[in-house]
C-alpha positions as a LaTeX table, in Angstrom:
\begin{tabular}{lrrr}
\hline
Residue & $x$ (\AA) & $y$ (\AA) & $z$ (\AA) \\
\hline
Ile1 & 11.97 & 7.07 & 17.85 \\
Leu2 & 14.28 & 4.06 & 18.31 \\
Gly3 & 11.72 & 2.35 & 16.11 \\
Ile4 & 11.86 & 4.97 & 13.39 \\
Ala5 & 15.64 & 4.93 & 13.58 \\
Leu6 & 15.84 & 1.22 & 12.98 \\
Ile7 & 13.25 & 1.49 & 10.09 \\
Ile8 & 15.48 & 3.86 & 8.30 \\
Ala9 & 18.64 & 1.85 & 9.24 \\
Met10 & 16.79 & $-1.29$ & 7.41 \\
Leu11 & 16.04 & 0.75 & 4.44 \\
Ala12 & 19.54 & 1.88 & 3.79 \\
Leu13 & 20.76 & $-1.82$ & 4.51 \\
Gly14 & 18.35 & $-3.24$ & 2.30 \\
Ile15 & 19.55 & $-0.68$ & $-0.73$ \\
Met16 & 23.25 & $-1.37$ & $-0.36$ \\
Phe17 & 22.64 & $-5.32$ & 0.45 \\
Pro18 & 19.30 & $-6.28$ & $-1.24$ \\
Val19 & 18.05 & $-9.80$ & $-0.84$ \\
Tyr20 & 16.66 & $-11.45$ & $-3.84$ \\
Ala21 & 14.31 & $-14.46$ & $-3.67$ \\
Thr22 & 11.38 & $-16.10$ & $-5.65$ \\
Lys23 & 7.80 & $-15.22$ & $-5.34$ \\
Thr24 & 7.46 & $-18.57$ & $-3.80$ \\
Thr25 & 9.99 & $-17.95$ & $-1.13$ \\
Trp26 & 8.08 & $-14.61$ & $-0.10$ \\
Ile27 & 4.84 & $-16.26$ & 0.11 \\
Tyr28 & 6.48 & $-18.64$ & 2.73 \\
Val29 & 8.32 & $-15.86$ & 4.32 \\
Val30 & 4.94 & $-13.71$ & 4.48 \\
Phe31 & 2.72 & $-16.77$ & 5.93 \\
Val32 & 5.22 & $-17.43$ & 8.65 \\
Tyr33 & 5.02 & $-13.87$ & 9.55 \\
Ile34 & 1.15 & $-13.60$ & 9.75 \\
Phe35 & 1.11 & $-16.71$ & 11.50 \\
Phe36 & 2.81 & $-15.21$ & 14.67 \\
Ala37 & 1.27 & $-12.04$ & 14.10 \\
Ser38 & $-2.12$ & $-14.17$ & 14.50 \\
Val39 & $-1.13$ & $-16.19$ & 17.63 \\
Thr40 & 0.69 & $-13.68$ & 19.68 \\
Pro41 & $-1.13$ & $-11.05$ & 22.03 \\
Met42 & $-1.74$ & $-7.76$ & 20.35 \\
Trp43 & 0.74 & $-5.65$ & 22.31 \\
Leu44 & 3.45 & $-7.88$ & 21.67 \\
Leu45 & 3.54 & $-7.72$ & 17.79 \\
Lys46 & 0.81 & $-6.13$ & 16.02 \\
Thr47 & 0.02 & $-3.10$ & 17.93 \\
Pro48 & 3.59 & $-1.93$ & 17.61 \\
Arg49 & 4.08 & $-2.85$ & 14.00 \\
Asp50 & 0.91 & $-0.86$ & 13.38 \\
Tyr51 & 1.99 & 2.11 & 15.09 \\
Leu52 & 5.18 & 2.19 & 13.15 \\
Thr53 & 3.64 & 1.51 & 9.98 \\
Thr54 & 1.68 & 4.64 & 10.22 \\
Phe55 & 4.78 & 6.73 & 9.89 \\
Leu56 & 5.67 & 4.88 & 6.78 \\
Phe57 & 2.16 & 5.70 & 5.65 \\
Ile58 & 2.25 & 9.21 & 6.50 \\
Gly59 & 5.61 & 9.46 & 4.72 \\
Met60 & 4.27 & 7.81 & 1.59 \\
Ile61 & 1.25 & 10.44 & 1.53 \\
Val62 & 3.65 & 13.32 & 2.29 \\
Ala63 & 5.99 & 12.14 & $-0.49$ \\
Ala64 & 3.38 & 11.79 & $-2.91$ \\
Val65 & 1.75 & 15.27 & $-2.17$ \\
Ile66 & 4.92 & 17.18 & $-2.57$ \\
Gly67 & 5.88 & 15.07 & $-5.55$ \\
Val68 & 2.52 & 15.89 & $-7.38$ \\
Phe69 & 2.72 & 19.48 & $-6.51$ \\
Val70 & 6.03 & 20.11 & $-7.41$ \\
Ser71 & 5.97 & 17.98 & $-10.76$ \\
Asn72 & 2.52 & 19.22 & $-11.30$ \\
Pro73 & 2.00 & 16.21 & $-13.73$ \\
Thr74 & $-0.64$ & 16.20 & $-16.79$ \\
Ile75 & $-3.01$ & 13.33 & $-16.92$ \\
Thr76 & $-3.17$ & 12.04 & $-20.47$ \\
Thr77 & $-5.19$ & 9.01 & $-19.58$ \\
Pro78 & $-8.96$ & 9.45 & $-21.06$ \\
Ala79 & $-11.48$ & 10.26 & $-18.27$ \\
Phe80 & $-13.84$ & 7.54 & $-19.73$ \\
Ala81 & $-12.95$ & 4.62 & $-21.74$ \\
Gly82 & $-16.25$ & 3.03 & $-22.12$ \\
Phe83 & $-18.59$ & 0.77 & $-20.39$ \\
Lys84 & $-16.70$ & $-2.56$ & $-21.29$ \\
Ser85 & $-12.71$ & $-2.82$ & $-20.63$ \\
Ala86 & $-9.93$ & $-4.39$ & $-22.75$ \\
Ser87 & $-10.32$ & $-7.35$ & $-20.75$ \\
Gly88 & $-14.02$ & $-7.85$ & $-21.44$ \\
Ser89 & $-15.36$ & $-6.54$ & $-17.85$ \\
Tyr90 & $-18.02$ & $-4.20$ & $-17.84$ \\
Ile91 & $-18.22$ & $-1.16$ & $-15.65$ \\
Phe92 & $-21.23$ & $-2.95$ & $-13.73$ \\
Pro93 & $-20.50$ & $-4.30$ & $-11.23$ \\
Thr94 & $-16.91$ & $-4.52$ & $-11.50$ \\
Leu95 & $-16.21$ & $-0.69$ & $-10.75$ \\
Phe96 & $-18.33$ & $-1.36$ & $-7.61$ \\
Val97 & $-16.40$ & $-4.43$ & $-6.12$ \\
Thr98 & $-13.11$ & $-2.64$ & $-7.18$ \\
Ile99 & $-13.42$ & 0.40 & $-5.51$ \\
Ala100 & $-13.60$ & $-0.84$ & $-2.02$ \\
Cys101 & $-11.70$ & 0.72 & 1.05 \\
Gly102 & $-12.93$ & 4.34 & 1.09 \\
Ala103 & $-16.36$ & 3.73 & $-0.20$ \\
Val104 & $-17.79$ & 0.65 & 1.95 \\
Ser105 & $-15.95$ & $-2.30$ & 3.13 \\
Gly106 & $-17.06$ & $-5.14$ & 4.81 \\
Phe107 & $-13.45$ & $-6.24$ & 5.67 \\
His108 & $-13.03$ & $-3.01$ & 7.74 \\
Ser109 & $-16.17$ & $-3.57$ & 9.67 \\
Leu110 & $-14.44$ & $-6.93$ & 10.88 \\
Val111 & $-11.08$ & $-5.04$ & 11.64 \\
Ser112 & $-12.85$ & $-2.43$ & 13.63 \\
Ser113 & $-14.72$ & $-4.85$ & 15.66 \\
Glu114 & $-11.79$ & $-7.50$ & 16.11 \\
Thr115 & $-8.91$ & $-5.58$ & 16.20 \\
Ser116 & $-9.05$ & $-1.96$ & 16.25 \\
Ser117 & $-11.32$ & $-1.90$ & 19.30 \\
Lys118 & $-8.52$ & $-3.49$ & 20.98 \\
Leu119 & $-6.11$ & $-0.61$ & 20.22 \\
Val120 & $-8.33$ & 2.24 & 21.40 \\
Glu121 & $-7.70$ & 3.60 & 24.50 \\
Asn122 & $-10.97$ & 5.84 & 25.09 \\
Glu123 & $-13.99$ & 5.02 & 23.10 \\
Lys124 & $-14.50$ & 8.79 & 22.18 \\
Asp125 & $-11.16$ & 8.62 & 20.37 \\
Met126 & $-13.06$ & 6.29 & 17.90 \\
Leu127 & $-14.76$ & 9.32 & 16.10 \\
Gln128 & $-11.35$ & 10.88 & 15.34 \\
Val129 & $-9.74$ & 7.43 & 14.23 \\
Gly130 & $-12.74$ & 6.45 & 12.02 \\
Tyr131 & $-13.21$ & 9.91 & 10.55 \\
Gly132 & $-9.45$ & 10.63 & 10.06 \\
Ser133 & $-8.65$ & 7.44 & 8.36 \\
Met134 & $-11.61$ & 7.99 & 6.02 \\
Leu135 & $-9.94$ & 11.32 & 5.00 \\
Leu136 & $-6.84$ & 9.83 & 4.61 \\
Glu137 & $-8.03$ & 7.14 & 2.25 \\
Ser138 & $-9.99$ & 9.61 & 0.40 \\
Leu139 & $-6.68$ & 11.68 & 0.01 \\
Leu140 & $-4.85$ & 8.58 & $-0.98$ \\
Ala141 & $-7.38$ & 7.51 & $-3.63$ \\
Ile142 & $-7.18$ & 11.12 & $-5.21$ \\
Leu143 & $-3.38$ & 10.51 & $-5.26$ \\
Val144 & $-3.44$ & 7.29 & $-7.11$ \\
Ile145 & $-5.73$ & 8.31 & $-9.93$ \\
Val146 & $-3.43$ & 11.39 & $-10.53$ \\
Ile147 & $-0.14$ & 9.37 & $-10.57$ \\
Val148 & $-1.25$ & 6.46 & $-12.12$ \\
Gly149 & $-3.57$ & 8.42 & $-14.73$ \\
Ala150 & $-0.35$ & 10.55 & $-15.65$ \\
Leu151 & 2.25 & 7.63 & $-16.10$ \\
Pro152 & 2.28 & 7.54 & $-19.87$ \\
Asn153 & 2.99 & 11.73 & $-19.63$ \\
Leu154 & 5.51 & 10.77 & $-17.13$ \\
Lys155 & 7.41 & 8.57 & $-19.46$ \\
Ala156 & 7.29 & 10.88 & $-22.22$ \\
Ser157 & 8.32 & 13.93 & $-20.58$ \\
Gly158 & 11.37 & 11.91 & $-19.28$ \\
Val159 & 10.50 & 12.29 & $-15.28$ \\
Leu160 & 10.44 & 8.39 & $-15.19$ \\
Asp161 & 13.64 & 6.96 & $-16.55$ \\
Ser162 & 13.41 & 4.16 & $-19.26$ \\
Thr163 & 13.82 & 1.33 & $-16.60$ \\
Leu164 & 11.18 & 2.56 & $-14.25$ \\
Ala165 & 8.64 & 3.55 & $-16.92$ \\
Asn166 & 8.79 & 0.27 & $-18.74$ \\
Met167 & 8.34 & $-1.65$ & $-15.39$ \\
Ala168 & 5.48 & 0.83 & $-14.27$ \\
Leu169 & 3.71 & 0.49 & $-17.93$ \\
Ala170 & 4.22 & $-3.30$ & $-18.71$ \\
Asp171 & 0.96 & $-5.35$ & $-19.01$ \\
Thr172 & 2.16 & $-7.50$ & $-16.02$ \\
Ala173 & 2.46 & $-4.48$ & $-13.70$ \\
Thr174 & 0.27 & $-4.62$ & $-10.68$ \\
Pro175 & $-1.28$ & $-1.55$ & $-9.33$ \\
Phe176 & 1.19 & $-1.52$ & $-6.43$ \\
Thr177 & 4.02 & $-1.39$ & $-8.88$ \\
Lys178 & 2.39 & 1.50 & $-11.09$ \\
Phe179 & 1.72 & 3.50 & $-8.10$ \\
Ser180 & 5.34 & 2.95 & $-6.38$ \\
Ala181 & 6.92 & 3.89 & $-9.61$ \\
Gly182 & 4.75 & 6.83 & $-10.30$ \\
Val183 & 5.63 & 8.33 & $-6.83$ \\
Thr184 & 9.41 & 7.54 & $-7.34$ \\
Gly185 & 9.56 & 9.77 & $-10.66$ \\
Leu186 & 7.68 & 12.54 & $-8.76$ \\
Val187 & 9.92 & 12.54 & $-5.78$ \\
Ala188 & 12.87 & 12.12 & $-7.99$ \\
Gln189 & 12.29 & 15.86 & $-9.09$ \\
Leu190 & 13.58 & 16.64 & $-5.69$ \\
Gly191 & 16.95 & 15.01 & $-6.25$ \\
Leu192 & 16.35 & 11.61 & $-4.83$ \\
Pro193 & 18.16 & 8.83 & $-6.99$ \\
Gln194 & 15.19 & 6.76 & $-8.63$ \\
Ser195 & 16.78 & 3.28 & $-7.70$ \\
Trp196 & 16.61 & 4.41 & $-3.73$ \\
Gly197 & 13.22 & 5.98 & $-4.14$ \\
Leu198 & 11.44 & 2.96 & $-5.88$ \\
Cys199 & 12.80 & 0.56 & $-2.91$ \\
Ile200 & 11.51 & 2.85 & $-0.35$ \\
Met201 & 8.18 & 3.58 & $-1.94$ \\
Thr202 & 7.73 & $-0.13$ & $-2.64$ \\
Met203 & 8.62 & $-0.73$ & 1.01 \\
Phe204 & 6.07 & 1.85 & 1.96 \\
Val205 & 3.28 & $-0.10$ & 0.01 \\
Ser206 & 4.32 & $-3.36$ & 1.12 \\
Ala207 & 4.18 & $-2.47$ & 4.45 \\
Leu208 & 0.63 & $-1.30$ & 4.32 \\
Ala209 & $-0.22$ & $-4.47$ & 2.51 \\
Leu210 & 1.09 & $-6.38$ & 5.55 \\
Thr211 & $-1.00$ & $-4.78$ & 7.81 \\
Ser212 & $-4.14$ & $-6.02$ & 6.03 \\
Leu213 & $-2.45$ & $-9.80$ & 5.95 \\
Asp214 & $-1.97$ & $-9.88$ & 9.63 \\
Ala215 & $-5.16$ & $-8.47$ & 10.53 \\
Val216 & $-7.05$ & $-10.80$ & 8.17 \\
Ala217 & $-5.04$ & $-13.56$ & 9.28 \\
Arg218 & $-6.26$ & $-13.09$ & 13.00 \\
Ile219 & $-9.81$ & $-12.20$ & 12.26 \\
Ser220 & $-9.97$ & $-15.42$ & 9.99 \\
Arg221 & $-8.70$ & $-17.59$ & 12.82 \\
Met222 & $-11.02$ & $-16.01$ & 15.32 \\
Ser223 & $-14.07$ & $-16.34$ & 12.61 \\
Phe224 & $-13.07$ & $-20.06$ & 12.52 \\
Gln225 & $-13.36$ & $-20.55$ & 16.10 \\
Glu226 & $-16.54$ & $-18.80$ & 16.33 \\
Phe227 & $-18.08$ & $-21.32$ & 13.92 \\
Phe228 & $-17.41$ & $-24.10$ & 16.77 \\
Glu229 & $-18.49$ & $-21.92$ & 19.89 \\
Val230 & $-20.98$ & $-23.97$ & 22.38 \\
Glu231 & $-23.66$ & $-22.54$ & 24.54 \\
Glu232 & $-22.58$ & $-21.00$ & 27.94 \\
Gly233 & $-22.35$ & $-23.40$ & 30.46 \\
Gln234 & $-21.68$ & $-26.45$ & 28.03 \\
Glu235 & $-18.52$ & $-28.36$ & 27.77 \\
Pro236 & $-17.25$ & $-28.55$ & 24.36 \\
Ser237 & $-16.40$ & $-31.98$ & 22.83 \\
Gly238 & $-12.49$ & $-32.84$ & 22.34 \\
Leu239 & $-12.90$ & $-32.28$ & 18.68 \\
Val240 & $-14.29$ & $-28.60$ & 19.10 \\
Lys241 & $-11.32$ & $-28.02$ & 21.52 \\
Val242 & $-8.97$ & $-29.27$ & 18.89 \\
Leu243 & $-10.57$ & $-27.28$ & 16.30 \\
Thr244 & $-10.91$ & $-24.11$ & 18.49 \\
Asn245 & $-7.18$ & $-24.25$ & 19.58 \\
Lys246 & $-5.46$ & $-20.85$ & 18.12 \\
Tyr247 & $-2.58$ & $-22.78$ & 16.63 \\
Val248 & $-4.81$ & $-25.18$ & 15.04 \\
Ser249 & $-7.60$ & $-22.43$ & 14.06 \\
Thr250 & $-4.80$ & $-20.43$ & 12.50 \\
Ile251 & $-3.17$ & $-22.92$ & 10.55 \\
Thr252 & $-6.43$ & $-23.94$ & 8.87 \\
Ser253 & $-7.24$ & $-20.35$ & 7.98 \\
Leu254 & $-3.71$ & $-19.87$ & 6.44 \\
Val255 & $-3.86$ & $-23.03$ & 4.35 \\
Cys256 & $-6.90$ & $-21.83$ & 2.84 \\
Gly257 & $-5.20$ & $-18.47$ & 2.26 \\
Tyr258 & $-2.41$ & $-20.22$ & 0.56 \\
Leu259 & $-4.26$ & $-22.17$ & $-1.94$ \\
Leu260 & $-6.14$ & $-18.88$ & $-2.97$ \\
Ser261 & $-2.80$ & $-17.32$ & $-3.31$ \\
Leu262 & $-1.86$ & $-20.08$ & $-5.87$ \\
Gly263 & $-4.30$ & $-18.40$ & $-8.16$ \\
Gly264 & $-2.47$ & $-15.39$ & $-8.55$ \\
Tyr265 & $-3.47$ & $-11.65$ & $-8.01$ \\
Val266 & $-5.40$ & $-11.17$ & $-11.36$ \\
Asn267 & $-7.68$ & $-14.47$ & $-10.54$ \\
Ile268 & $-8.13$ & $-13.49$ & $-6.98$ \\
Trp269 & $-8.98$ & $-9.86$ & $-6.99$ \\
Pro270 & $-12.53$ & $-9.92$ & $-8.52$ \\
Leu271 & $-13.79$ & $-12.79$ & $-5.94$ \\
Phe272 & $-11.86$ & $-10.86$ & $-3.17$ \\
Gly273 & $-13.73$ & $-7.74$ & $-3.98$ \\
Ser274 & $-17.08$ & $-9.51$ & $-4.28$ \\
Ala275 & $-16.80$ & $-11.14$ & $-0.92$ \\
Asn276 & $-15.56$ & $-7.89$ & 0.57 \\
Gln277 & $-18.64$ & $-6.08$ & $-0.54$ \\
Leu278 & $-20.79$ & $-8.86$ & 0.16 \\
Leu279 & $-19.98$ & $-8.80$ & 3.56 \\
Ala280 & $-20.29$ & $-5.07$ & 3.72 \\
Ala281 & $-24.25$ & $-5.68$ & 2.46 \\
Met282 & $-24.22$ & $-8.27$ & 5.37 \\
Val283 & $-22.96$ & $-5.73$ & 7.98 \\
Leu284 & $-25.85$ & $-3.03$ & 6.78 \\
Ile285 & $-28.46$ & $-5.46$ & 6.71 \\
Ser286 & $-27.46$ & $-6.83$ & 10.37 \\
Leu287 & $-27.04$ & $-3.12$ & 11.61 \\
Ala288 & $-30.36$ & $-2.33$ & 9.79 \\
Val289 & $-32.35$ & $-5.26$ & 11.88 \\
Phe290 & $-30.42$ & $-4.29$ & 15.04 \\
Leu291 & $-31.80$ & $-0.72$ & 14.78 \\
Lys292 & $-35.53$ & $-2.20$ & 14.11 \\
Val293 & $-35.60$ & $-4.62$ & 16.65 \\
Thr294 & $-33.91$ & $-1.94$ & 19.42 \\
Gly295 & $-36.91$ & 0.68 & 18.16 \\
Arg296 & $-34.42$ & 3.05 & 16.48 \\
Lys297 & $-34.55$ & 4.55 & 12.91 \\
Gly298 & $-32.41$ & 2.67 & 10.17 \\
Phe299 & $-34.09$ & 3.77 & 6.92 \\
Met300 & $-30.69$ & 5.64 & 5.91 \\
Leu301 & $-29.15$ & 2.20 & 5.61 \\
Tyr302 & $-31.85$ & 0.52 & 3.11 \\
Ile303 & $-30.44$ & 2.05 & $-0.18$ \\
Pro304 & $-26.82$ & 1.07 & 0.31 \\
Met305 & $-27.73$ & $-2.10$ & 1.66 \\
Val306 & $-29.87$ & $-3.10$ & $-1.26$ \\
Leu307 & $-27.49$ & $-1.58$ & $-3.89$ \\
Met308 & $-24.30$ & $-3.55$ & $-2.32$ \\
Phe309 & $-26.34$ & $-6.71$ & $-2.30$ \\
Ile310 & $-27.33$ & $-6.45$ & $-5.98$ \\
Val311 & $-23.94$ & $-5.42$ & $-7.05$ \\
Thr312 & $-21.94$ & $-8.37$ & $-5.24$ \\
Met313 & $-24.53$ & $-10.90$ & $-6.29$ \\
Thr314 & $-24.24$ & $-9.89$ & $-9.87$ \\
Ala315 & $-20.39$ & $-10.08$ & $-9.67$ \\
Leu316 & $-20.32$ & $-13.46$ & $-7.95$ \\
Val317 & $-22.88$ & $-14.92$ & $-10.52$ \\
Gln318 & $-20.53$ & $-13.29$ & $-13.28$ \\
Ala319 & $-17.49$ & $-15.24$ & $-11.60$ \\
Ile320 & $-19.24$ & $-18.37$ & $-11.40$ \\
Tyr321 & $-20.59$ & $-18.29$ & $-15.16$ \\
Gly322 & $-17.10$ & $-17.45$ & $-16.24$ \\
Ile323 & $-15.53$ & $-20.35$ & $-14.47$ \\
Val324 & $-18.39$ & $-22.96$ & $-15.45$ \\
Met325 & $-17.69$ & $-21.75$ & $-19.27$ \\
Lys326 & $-13.91$ & $-22.63$ & $-18.71$ \\
Leu327 & $-14.92$ & $-25.94$ & $-17.59$ \\
Phe328 & $-17.06$ & $-26.78$ & $-20.09$ \\
Val329 & $-16.82$ & $-24.57$ & $-23.15$ \\
Thr330 & $-13.73$ & $-22.54$ & $-23.54$ \\
Gly331 & $-11.28$ & $-24.72$ & $-21.72$ \\
Gly332 & $-8.61$ & $-23.69$ & $-19.52$ \\
Phe333 & $-10.09$ & $-24.96$ & $-16.28$ \\
Val334 & $-7.51$ & $-25.52$ & $-13.57$ \\
Leu335 & $-8.77$ & $-27.68$ & $-10.56$ \\
Met336 & $-6.71$ & $-25.78$ & $-7.92$ \\
Val337 & $-7.36$ & $-22.38$ & $-9.21$ \\
Asp338 & $-10.79$ & $-22.28$ & $-10.84$ \\
Gly339 & $-12.43$ & $-25.28$ & $-8.75$ \\
Leu340 & $-11.39$ & $-23.48$ & $-5.68$ \\
Gln341 & $-12.71$ & $-20.16$ & $-6.70$ \\
Leu342 & $-16.03$ & $-21.73$ & $-7.97$ \\
Val343 & $-16.75$ & $-23.48$ & $-4.77$ \\
Val344 & $-15.80$ & $-20.11$ & $-2.65$ \\
Ala345 & $-18.13$ & $-18.18$ & $-5.08$ \\
Ile346 & $-21.05$ & $-20.75$ & $-4.76$ \\
Leu347 & $-20.78$ & $-20.66$ & $-0.97$ \\
Leu348 & $-20.70$ & $-16.62$ & $-0.85$ \\
Val349 & $-23.88$ & $-16.66$ & $-3.02$ \\
Ala350 & $-25.59$ & $-19.28$ & $-0.55$ \\
Leu351 & $-24.40$ & $-17.11$ & 2.74 \\
Gly352 & $-25.57$ & $-14.13$ & 0.88 \\
Leu353 & $-29.07$ & $-15.38$ & 0.21 \\
Met354 & $-29.51$ & $-17.21$ & 3.55 \\
Ile355 & $-28.57$ & $-13.88$ & 5.58 \\
Gly356 & $-30.65$ & $-11.71$ & 2.93 \\
Phe357 & $-33.69$ & $-13.68$ & 3.42 \\
Asn358 & $-33.52$ & $-14.02$ & 7.43 \\
Ser359 & $-32.77$ & $-10.61$ & 7.93 \\
Gly360 & $-34.88$ & $-9.18$ & 5.24 \\
Ser361 & $-38.05$ & $-10.89$ & 6.96 \\
Lys362 & $-37.46$ & $-9.29$ & 10.03 \\
Leu363 & $-37.19$ & $-5.94$ & 8.59 \\
Val364 & $-40.63$ & $-6.08$ & 7.00 \\
Lys365 & $-42.36$ & $-7.16$ & 10.17 \\
Glu366 & $-44.34$ & $-4.31$ & 11.88 \\
Lys367 & $-42.63$ & $-5.00$ & 15.35 \\
\hline
\end{tabular}
């Protein structure tokens, strides 16, 4: 109760006395936060913060549902705009590496094993947590399609004021901006000032993004440490002890994330989507092998496993081709942006082929 009251008080304080800073400053603030979220015990920071964020998440969904039903917006966006987007991307494989979390997500498999497992008191509760989360994400996905699809009509009908509409429909607007502005316009029909609504909705969406950031910071640190694990009973060398130190491994992971952040949202998203879905394919392959060697049936995993592998490999090869074309043909190659992405994409392809070959050979064996 105290936490929720403080959240409301901070929102009010932020609306009355807003703090303006550059994008670079906010990046530094976020990285400092996720450093502490990665190294502190789960119970001290991440667990209570995630718990309080749940109320923001539910509040955002409730506000969006009420807004949609009260305003009853008309979707004017065409249901199908062709197999090729204005930016030149084809619906395959782009669609399948963009629509992630609610369908299949490798990142969620890491979250469930590395963090969710430490937050659940009773293993039986995982059924409710997992299934409930899936239903909520599906509901949120439908709300996003309705709200973003109705944005042009919301502007034409005057539901969104001109400032909000121009911001939401600008070419530079991110999906977060479009969704926040759309929900704000719908909820404003209930009498809430749009400037207040935009601040609150943006805070809701930002809080959700932070739950992903602090989770991925912690998971990347733990994954980095696992690279240098030694056999049980062996004494790790001095270098291994340094590299597996939680502060050193966290800083190393965050430096890699910071370098990728310099590339900007638009450049990073296709690579992130491909990496996420490739990880999902790897998880499905690993589970299929586990079920096979333990004498259980796993045939239901084979089709999604192969499909995700083909999709992500196609997307990564396309990304590599596009960067190579920049380097040798069209120009515009930036070393710290395109060069870094090229290295990551090649490593991901190599990783996928290695795991696919090793695990696939086990699946075709009789025993």
